[in-house]
Every structure is written in C-alpha cells, then in structure tokens.
Tab-separated table of C-alpha atoms in Angstrom:
chain	number	residue	atom	x	y	z
L	499	MET	CA	0.022	-0.004	0.043
L	500	ILE	CA	2.831	2.460	0.833
L	501	SER	CA	4.347	1.899	-2.610
L	502	THR	CA	1.097	2.565	-4.270
L	503	PRO	CA	0.442	6.385	-4.323
L	504	SER	CA	-3.241	6.904	-3.041
L	505	MET	CA	-3.776	10.571	-2.542
L	506	SER	CA	-7.438	11.574	-1.881
L	507	ARG	CA	-9.596	11.126	-5.066
L	508	ASP	CA	-6.771	9.239	-6.761
L	509	GLU	CA	-6.991	5.937	-4.970
L	510	LYS	CA	-7.851	3.498	-7.859
L	511	ALA	CA	-4.493	1.667	-7.839
L	512	VAL	CA	-4.581	1.020	-4.014
L	513	ALA	CA	-8.287	0.014	-4.201
L	514	ASP	CA	-7.378	-2.427	-6.809
L	515	LEU	CA	-4.603	-3.836	-4.685
L	516	ILE	CA	-6.804	-4.128	-1.592
L	517	SER	CA	-9.619	-5.691	-3.587
L	518	ASP	CA	-7.352	-8.312	-5.077
L	519	TYR	CA	-5.706	-9.060	-1.750
L	520	ILE	CA	-9.012	-9.583	-0.032
L	521	ALA	CA	-10.276	-11.807	-2.741
L	522	SER	CA	-7.139	-13.956	-2.630
L	523	GLU	CA	-7.034	-14.214	1.244
L	524	SER	CA	-10.653	-14.694	1.940
L	525	GLY	CA	-12.116	-16.361	-1.157
L	526	LEU	CA	-15.218	-14.270	-0.628
L	527	GLU	CA	-16.945	-11.824	-3.221
L	528	VAL	CA	-15.420	-8.324	-2.966
L	529	LYS	CA	-17.708	-5.425	-3.663
L	530	ARG	CA	-16.734	-2.041	-4.948
L	531	SER	CA	-18.125	1.295	-5.728
L	532	GLY	CA	-15.766	3.783	-7.194
L	533	ASN	CA	-12.625	3.491	-4.995
L	534	ASN	CA	-14.401	2.013	-1.940
L	535	VAL	CA	-13.962	-1.709	-1.357
L	536	TRP	CA	-16.018	-3.854	1.064
L	537	VAL	CA	-16.557	-7.571	1.788
L	538	ILE	CA	-19.390	-9.212	3.868
L	539	ALA	CA	-18.605	-12.244	6.102
L	540	PRO	CA	-20.443	-15.493	5.177
L	541	ASP	CA	-23.910	-16.449	6.527
L	542	PHE	CA	-25.411	-12.899	6.559
L	543	ASP	CA	-28.662	-12.873	8.499
L	544	PRO	CA	-30.793	-9.807	8.381
L	545	ALA	CA	-32.244	-10.725	11.761
L	546	ARG	CA	-28.850	-10.093	13.352
L	547	PRO	CA	-27.306	-6.684	14.017
L	548	THR	CA	-24.524	-5.734	11.737
L	549	LEU	CA	-20.930	-4.566	12.818
L	550	LEU	CA	-18.848	-2.476	10.235
L	551	LEU	CA	-15.178	-2.442	10.404
L	552	ASN	CA	-13.992	0.724	8.545
L	553	SER	CA	-10.663	2.454	7.669
L	554	HIS	CA	-9.623	4.578	4.782
L	555	CYS	CA	-7.189	3.913	1.999
L	556	ASP	CA	-6.356	7.469	0.898
L	557	THR	CA	-3.490	9.620	2.149
L	558	VAL	CA	-2.595	13.342	2.059
L	559	LYS	CA	0.121	14.542	-0.216
L	560	PRO	CA	3.615	14.118	1.169
L	561	VAL	CA	5.053	17.276	2.786
L	562	VAL	CA	8.307	18.682	1.267
L	563	THR	CA	10.365	17.825	4.411
L	564	TRP	CA	10.516	14.118	4.008
L	565	THR	CA	14.176	12.757	4.229
L	566	ARG	CA	13.250	9.610	2.423
L	567	ASP	CA	11.180	8.511	-0.390
L	568	PRO	CA	7.687	8.473	1.013
L	569	PHE	CA	6.560	5.725	-1.418
L	570	THR	CA	9.435	3.377	-0.573
L	571	PRO	CA	8.511	1.369	2.535
L	572	VAL	CA	11.655	0.899	4.766
L	573	GLU	CA	11.945	-1.009	8.053
L	574	GLU	CA	14.467	0.215	10.593
L	575	THR	CA	15.091	-1.067	14.127
L	576	VAL	CA	15.632	1.876	16.557
L	577	GLU	CA	15.562	2.539	20.186
L	578	GLY	CA	12.125	3.740	21.231
L	579	SER	CA	11.224	6.279	23.942
L	580	SER	CA	10.922	3.423	26.428
L	581	GLY	CA	14.487	2.312	25.813
L	582	ARG	CA	13.349	-0.809	24.055
L	583	LEU	CA	14.208	-1.680	20.438
L	584	GLU	CA	11.316	-1.307	17.947
L	585	THR	CA	11.085	-1.957	14.325
L	586	ARG	CA	9.607	1.086	12.427
L	587	LEU	CA	8.032	0.921	9.031
L	588	PHE	CA	8.429	4.362	7.255
L	589	GLY	CA	6.318	5.396	4.329
L	590	LEU	CA	3.492	7.790	3.488
L	591	GLY	CA	0.199	6.549	5.065
L	592	SER	CA	1.834	3.901	7.108
L	593	ASN	CA	0.369	5.448	10.275
L	594	ASP	CA	-2.693	7.144	8.865
L	595	ALA	CA	-4.321	4.945	8.037
L	596	GLY	CA	-2.446	1.946	6.547
L	597	ALA	CA	-1.748	0.282	9.870
L	598	PRO	CA	-5.354	0.646	11.148
L	599	LEU	CA	-6.737	-0.532	7.796
L	600	VAL	CA	-4.528	-3.698	7.617
L	601	SER	CA	-5.177	-4.522	11.196
L	602	LEU	CA	-8.957	-4.358	10.725
L	603	LEU	CA	-8.807	-6.397	7.627
L	604	HIS	CA	-6.950	-9.102	9.231
L	605	THR	CA	-9.237	-9.070	12.136
L	606	PHE	CA	-12.098	-9.507	9.720
L	607	LEU	CA	-10.173	-12.551	8.186
L	608	LEU	CA	-9.847	-13.973	11.667
L	609	LEU	CA	-13.421	-13.380	12.736
L	610	LYS	CA	-15.288	-14.197	9.393
L	611	ASP	CA	-15.548	-17.796	9.951
L	612	ILE	CA	-16.248	-17.785	13.685
L	613	PRO	CA	-19.973	-17.808	14.410
L	614	GLN	CA	-20.947	-14.413	16.054
L	615	SER	CA	-24.175	-12.817	17.263
L	616	TYR	CA	-23.793	-10.231	14.636
L	617	ASN	CA	-23.082	-9.891	10.918
L	618	LEU	CA	-19.598	-8.549	9.948
L	619	ILE	CA	-18.468	-6.103	7.134
L	620	PHE	CA	-15.072	-4.752	6.249
L	621	LEU	CA	-14.925	-1.549	4.263
L	622	ALA	CA	-11.886	0.260	2.924
L	623	SER	CA	-13.228	3.718	2.115
L	624	CYS	CA	-11.807	6.503	-0.020
L	625	GLU	CA	-11.664	10.385	0.124
L	626	GLU	CA	-11.639	10.350	3.993
L	627	GLU	CA	-8.791	13.009	4.212
L	628	VAL	CA	-10.906	15.491	2.232
L	629	SER	CA	-14.321	14.399	3.639
L	630	GLY	CA	-15.216	13.675	-0.130
L	631	LYS	CA	-18.809	12.802	-1.075
L	632	ASN	CA	-17.467	9.782	-3.028
L	633	GLY	CA	-16.206	8.110	0.095
L	634	ILE	CA	-17.991	6.255	2.881
L	635	GLU	CA	-21.084	8.568	2.519
L	636	SER	CA	-21.682	7.121	-1.079
L	637	VAL	CA	-21.207	3.595	0.125
L	638	LEU	CA	-23.627	3.522	3.233
L	639	PRO	CA	-26.743	3.402	1.119
L	640	LEU	CA	-25.315	0.239	-0.618
L	641	LEU	CA	-24.631	-1.723	2.515
L	642	PRO	CA	-27.038	-3.488	4.975
L	643	LYS	CA	-28.153	-1.282	7.836
L	644	ILE	CA	-25.154	-0.726	10.165
L	645	ASP	CA	-25.775	-0.994	13.912
L	646	LEU	CA	-22.267	-0.487	15.170
L	647	ALA	CA	-18.992	0.560	13.725
L	648	VAL	CA	-15.334	0.436	14.519
L	649	VAL	CA	-13.308	3.193	12.664
L	650	GLY	CA	-9.730	2.587	12.428
L	651	GLU	CA	-7.511	5.708	13.031
L	652	PRO	CA	-4.277	6.091	14.867
L	653	THR	CA	-5.297	6.332	18.570
L	654	GLY	CA	-2.689	4.141	20.311
L	655	MET	CA	-5.406	1.651	20.648
L	656	ASN	CA	-7.301	3.809	23.074
L	657	ALA	CA	-10.927	4.495	22.200
L	658	ALA	CA	-12.460	7.658	20.981
L	659	ILE	CA	-16.029	7.388	22.205
L	660	ALA	CA	-17.005	10.898	20.891
L	661	GLU	CA	-15.681	13.004	18.055
L	662	LYS	CA	-16.152	16.594	17.244
L	663	GLY	CA	-18.024	17.530	14.108
L	664	LEU	CA	-17.329	20.565	11.758
L	665	VAL	CA	-19.303	23.306	10.442
L	666	VAL	CA	-17.754	25.973	8.252
L	667	LEU	CA	-19.851	29.243	8.046
L	668	ASP	CA	-19.589	32.093	5.539
L	669	GLY	CA	-20.523	35.444	7.038
L	670	VAL	CA	-21.338	38.539	5.102
L	671	ALA	CA	-22.094	42.013	6.407
L	672	HIS	CA	-23.703	44.669	4.181
L	673	GLY	CA	-23.135	48.348	4.511
L	674	LYS	CA	-23.106	51.245	2.197
L	675	SER	CA	-20.191	52.793	0.169
L	676	GLY	CA	-19.042	56.322	0.550
L	677	HIS	CA	-16.028	58.556	0.416
L	678	ALA	CA	-13.791	57.951	3.391
L	679	ALA	CA	-12.960	61.738	3.618
L	680	ARG	CA	-16.562	62.687	4.262
L	681	ASN	CA	-19.103	61.299	6.731
L	682	GLU	CA	-20.720	59.102	4.174
L	683	GLY	CA	-21.590	55.425	3.936
L	684	VAL	CA	-22.131	52.646	6.373
L	685	ASN	CA	-18.930	50.724	7.091
L	686	ALA	CA	-19.520	46.972	6.627
L	687	ILE	CA	-16.307	46.233	8.500
L	688	TYR	CA	-17.675	47.719	11.547
L	689	ILE	CA	-20.905	45.738	11.189
L	690	ALA	CA	-18.877	42.640	10.853
L	691	LEU	CA	-16.822	43.442	13.875
L	692	ASP	CA	-19.894	43.664	16.057
L	693	ALA	CA	-20.818	40.218	14.854
L	694	ILE	CA	-17.369	38.878	15.247
L	695	GLN	CA	-17.243	40.106	18.835
L	696	LYS	CA	-20.575	38.391	19.524
L	697	LEU	CA	-19.214	35.021	18.218
L	698	ARG	CA	-15.869	35.478	20.185
L	699	TYR	CA	-17.625	35.687	23.516
L	700	PHE	CA	-20.599	33.498	22.867
L	701	SER	CA	-20.917	30.182	24.820
L	702	PHE	CA	-23.504	27.485	24.270
L	703	GLU	CA	-25.192	26.406	27.392
L	704	ASN	CA	-24.649	22.702	27.100
L	705	GLU	CA	-21.113	21.049	27.314
L	706	SER	CA	-20.308	17.441	26.177
L	707	PRO	CA	-18.838	15.517	29.021
L	708	THR	CA	-16.287	13.938	26.636
L	709	LEU	CA	-15.750	16.723	24.109
L	710	GLY	CA	-16.142	19.988	26.211
L	711	PRO	CA	-17.724	23.087	24.690
L	712	VAL	CA	-18.419	23.896	21.058
L	713	LYS	CA	-15.516	25.768	19.757
L	714	ILE	CA	-16.064	28.798	17.550
L	715	THR	CA	-13.171	30.530	15.561
L	716	VAL	CA	-13.343	33.303	13.100
L	717	SER	CA	-10.440	32.380	10.789
L	718	VAL	CA	-10.654	34.562	7.661
L	719	ILE	CA	-11.838	38.206	7.057
L	720	ASN	CA	-11.927	40.224	3.784
L	721	ALA	CA	-13.180	43.633	2.893
L	722	GLY	CA	-12.464	46.799	1.042
L	723	THR	CA	-10.823	47.801	-2.233
L	724	VAL	CA	-8.961	51.016	-1.755
L	725	HIS	CA	-8.189	53.112	1.309
L	726	ASN	CA	-10.524	56.057	0.518
L	727	VAL	CA	-13.791	54.108	-0.104
L	728	VAL	CA	-16.003	52.989	2.788
L	729	PRO	CA	-16.594	49.260	2.209
L	730	ASP	CA	-20.137	48.200	1.472
L	731	GLN	CA	-19.467	44.496	2.242
L	732	CYS	CA	-17.241	42.425	4.637
L	733	SER	CA	-16.977	38.697	4.458
L	734	PHE	CA	-15.499	36.415	7.119
L	735	VAL	CA	-15.326	32.655	7.827
L	736	VAL	CA	-16.138	30.925	10.938
L	737	ASP	CA	-14.768	27.460	11.986
L	738	VAL	CA	-17.100	25.669	14.270
L	739	ARG	CA	-16.119	22.406	16.062
L	740	SER	CA	-19.435	20.967	17.181
L	741	THR	CA	-20.000	18.482	19.883
L	742	ASP	CA	-22.554	15.751	20.636
L	743	ALA	CA	-24.266	18.228	22.881
L	744	TYR	CA	-25.930	19.732	19.750
L	745	THR	CA	-26.649	18.785	16.128
L	746	ASN	CA	-24.848	20.862	13.549
L	747	GLN	CA	-28.201	22.205	12.301
L	748	GLU	CA	-29.032	23.441	15.867
L	749	ILE	CA	-25.691	25.212	16.090
L	750	VAL	CA	-26.155	27.071	12.822
L	751	GLU	CA	-29.564	28.146	13.681
L	752	ARG	CA	-28.482	29.500	17.014
L	753	LEU	CA	-25.515	31.353	15.609
L	754	GLN	CA	-27.681	32.873	12.794
L	755	GLN	CA	-29.951	34.397	15.300
L	756	LEU	CA	-27.038	35.606	17.390
L	757	VAL	CA	-25.359	37.775	14.570
L	758	ALA	CA	-28.553	38.852	12.496
L	759	PRO	CA	-28.866	40.841	10.377
L	760	VAL	CA	-25.382	39.678	9.410
L	761	GLU	CA	-25.735	36.624	7.199
L	762	LEU	CA	-24.177	33.290	8.179
L	763	SER	CA	-24.490	30.517	5.665
L	764	PRO	CA	-23.115	26.960	6.339
L	765	ARG	CA	-21.198	25.395	3.453
L	766	SER	CA	-22.460	21.954	4.824
L	767	THR	CA	-23.885	20.414	7.993
L	768	ARG	CA	-23.007	16.843	6.992
L	769	LEU	CA	-19.958	16.376	9.259
L	770	GLN	CA	-21.899	15.642	12.435
L	771	PRO	CA	-20.455	15.100	15.817
L	772	SER	CA	-20.623	11.604	17.324
L	773	GLY	CA	-20.852	9.894	20.621
L	774	ILE	CA	-21.501	6.452	22.083
L	775	SER	CA	-22.682	5.607	25.442
L	776	GLU	CA	-20.079	4.542	27.993
L	777	GLU	CA	-22.527	1.812	28.903
L	778	HIS	CA	-22.366	0.298	25.515
L	779	PRO	CA	-21.035	-3.403	25.570
L	780	LEU	CA	-18.182	-2.457	23.295
L	781	VAL	CA	-17.024	0.425	25.339
L	782	LYS	CA	-17.311	-1.651	28.593
L	783	ARG	CA	-15.009	-4.217	26.907
L	784	VAL	CA	-12.596	-1.451	25.921
L	785	LYS	CA	-12.310	-0.442	29.631
L	786	THR	CA	-12.063	-4.009	30.912
L	787	LEU	CA	-8.933	-4.412	28.639
L	788	GLY	CA	-7.415	-1.356	30.291
L	789	ARG	CA	-7.674	1.024	27.415
L	790	GLN	CA	-8.520	4.664	27.935
L	791	CYS	CA	-11.716	6.270	26.472
L	792	PHE	CA	-11.485	9.932	25.269
L	793	GLY	CA	-13.194	12.550	23.089
L	794	SER	CA	-11.510	13.221	19.881
L	795	PRO	CA	-11.075	16.755	18.414
L	796	THR	CA	-10.180	15.461	14.845
L	797	LEU	CA	-12.547	14.395	12.213
L	798	SER	CA	-12.798	10.899	10.561
L	799	ASP	CA	-15.438	8.972	8.685
L	800	GLN	CA	-17.145	8.852	12.110
L	801	ALA	CA	-18.594	12.149	11.214
L	802	LEU	CA	-20.598	10.511	8.436
L	803	LEU	CA	-21.975	7.602	10.342
L	804	SER	CA	-25.458	7.765	11.953
L	805	CYS	CA	-24.938	4.558	14.008
L	806	PRO	CA	-23.031	4.306	17.304
L	807	SER	CA	-19.209	4.067	16.584
L	808	VAL	CA	-15.817	3.893	18.316
L	809	LYS	CA	-12.661	5.252	16.743
L	810	ILE	CA	-9.617	2.927	17.673
L	811	GLY	CA	-6.492	1.936	15.948
L	812	PRO	CA	-2.764	1.403	16.072
L	813	GLY	CA	-0.339	4.300	15.713
L	814	ASP	CA	-0.195	7.895	17.074
L	815	SER	CA	-2.144	10.778	15.782
L	816	ALA	CA	0.836	12.993	16.147
L	817	ARG	CA	2.664	11.139	13.328
L	818	SER	CA	-0.107	11.770	10.918
L	819	HIS	CA	0.571	14.098	7.990
L	820	THR	CA	4.188	14.569	9.088
L	821	ALA	CA	7.486	13.960	7.365
L	822	ASP	CA	8.969	10.505	7.822
L	823	GLU	CA	5.683	9.031	8.944
L	824	TYR	CA	5.949	5.601	10.531
L	825	ILE	CA	4.267	2.694	12.262
L	826	CYS	CA	5.949	0.166	14.544
L	827	LEU	CA	5.361	-3.379	13.388
L	828	GLU	CA	4.571	-4.419	16.983
L	829	GLU	CA	1.713	-1.904	17.122
L	830	ILE	CA	0.035	-3.666	14.227
L	831	ARG	CA	0.454	-7.105	15.896
L	832	GLU	CA	-0.966	-5.847	19.146
L	833	ALA	CA	-3.758	-4.131	17.302
L	834	ILE	CA	-4.866	-7.326	15.533
L	835	GLN	CA	-4.880	-9.107	18.956
L	836	LEU	CA	-6.745	-6.365	20.786
L	837	TYR	CA	-9.325	-5.969	17.971
L	838	PHE	CA	-10.034	-9.691	18.033
L	839	THR	CA	-10.352	-9.746	21.760
L	840	LEU	CA	-12.755	-6.718	21.650
L	841	LEU	CA	-15.040	-8.166	18.912
L	842	ASN	CA	-15.021	-11.992	19.277
L	843	GLY	CA	-18.247	-12.965	21.089
L	844	LEU	CA	-19.402	-9.368	21.455
L	845	ASN	CA	-23.134	-8.962	22.052
L	846	PHE	CA	-24.789	-5.605	21.245
C-alpha cells in the first residue's frame, strides 16, 4: 500500500490492490463502488445486528520535508522512547491509516468464519482525508443497515467514544459605500466586527462530558478595495467544532440568530459530531482491557456515520501528516490481537 500512491480522489490503484488481496485471502466476493472496497462475512442474517469495520485507503500529499522517499517502505530497528528496540516501518500513510486498515482487515479475516451474534462487514473507504462525497457517504446506502461501527484511525489503541464535528460558516455583513474623507456610507467592516465580537464571547449552554464546549473560531476576514472608499461588504469565515451536545443544524440556527442581520451560511452540515454511551457493551470491553476512552477533536469517517461508533486503531495521531511518517510493526500485531479480543463474542 505504501508503494502505491493513493492521494485523496486518486485511490484507484490502491483500491485495486486491496480488492485483489481480500479476494485471494478470503475467497469471498469483494464488492466495490468507485474506490471504496468492501466484503461481507459469510452467512449474513438480516435478523442479526451488523458490525462495520472501516478504515480509509487514501492519504494526504507528502510534505516537502520528507528525508526519504515517502513511497518506498523501509523498516528500521531503533531504540524507542521506552528504551526498548522497536521496528519502524516508514512510508506515507503507514500510520494514517495504513496500519489501522491492515489491522482491521486481518481481524475481519480471523473473525469471518467464527460464529458471532452479529453480521460482519469490512470496508476500505476513500476520500476520508478530504471528507469527499464519493467516500463512505456514497457507500452506506449500498450496505445493509449498520448498527455499530469500529473506525480505524491512529489512537494508540485507546478508544475515541466521541468525536467533534465541523461546520464552516460564511459570514457577510452589508453596509453602504461612501467617500472616506466625508461622513458618508455605512462601514461593513464595523458591522462585521460587532458580529465577530458576539461570536468571540458566545458560549453554548450545554457542554459535552467528553468533548467539552462547542468551539467557535473566526479564521478569515476580507473587505475593502482601496483606502478612500468605505466598504459596503465585509465577508468572514467561521470554523465551528461541534460536539454531541448539539446537532450541527441546531448550532447553525443559534449562531444565525446571534449575529442577525449579518448573514451566516453553512457550507455544509453533514460532518456531524458523534458519541457512544459509556454503557455500550463495546465500550465496557474497551475499559475491561485497560484501554482509555476519550473525546477526539479530529475528524474521521465517524462524522458521516449515523450509528454508534468507536474510533480506535494502532499508531499515534501526532505522526499523521508529518514527514517520515512511520508505524511500529509491533503496534500492528498488538492491534490485531486487541481488535480480536474486543469483537470476538461481542453482544450488542
């Protein structure tokens, strides 16, 4: 996978590779839509709940500071932070999310022939890094109803039981142009500043126990053409990191009311926050195995799932999207063992 470039929206070659590998290793029918690849374990029964194992096959573009070829997988044995020797596999996407994908796939291969109380599906989705509409969102209508999902991302095999969503809002304040030398016009910048101040100091009443407060950040502002004309329009962009205390639509409506008559328009509300009860049987198993549960500030395909889900996988999020990205081989071995222990015999 590392030696097969698979930047977002250009994953065909790696999807071919994954599809062929699953077919050869499982003997099962592999299904595909675009660059999304999935396989369903034998003896599917609509009367049983369905568990989805999902990770993504796309990567970001390599940053310019790589000191090695990002598409040449290289193993090196080094001394880790604990003082123990560890074998690191370097390469683009090794950590995010090659290792979680490979670990979940081999967990599927181990579980597929063991009778369970649930149906099992493995999905390698595309376009995750850009939240593309041709990724998991396009596949879910083609799958049986999903009741629970395990999303593979580098979390050190600790479990994200909640994840922040994202809403990007475009704000526009309207004024009236005039000559700056005379007392003319209505300055749209000043109108926008009043709205921005309201956004800066506004707090939603409810806080998520795992994700904390909704975070509102004005990140871009643009107005004016020349120094001597009072601007009649000022635009700005608001980055909102939503939590499971509110839906994205509820957040948008509240902020629109807050800054009216300034206009706030969401680019999309599809990247929803997520959360799963700490009393869910899967979460209880996570805790029993001594793994931590936490709320994640970063997006994944969880944002496009409507069912309960847990984000968990080998690797370290801090290595993602960095030069000389790597995964430790032992992390993959441990992940497969832990996934298997979590899921074998699970009832939900």
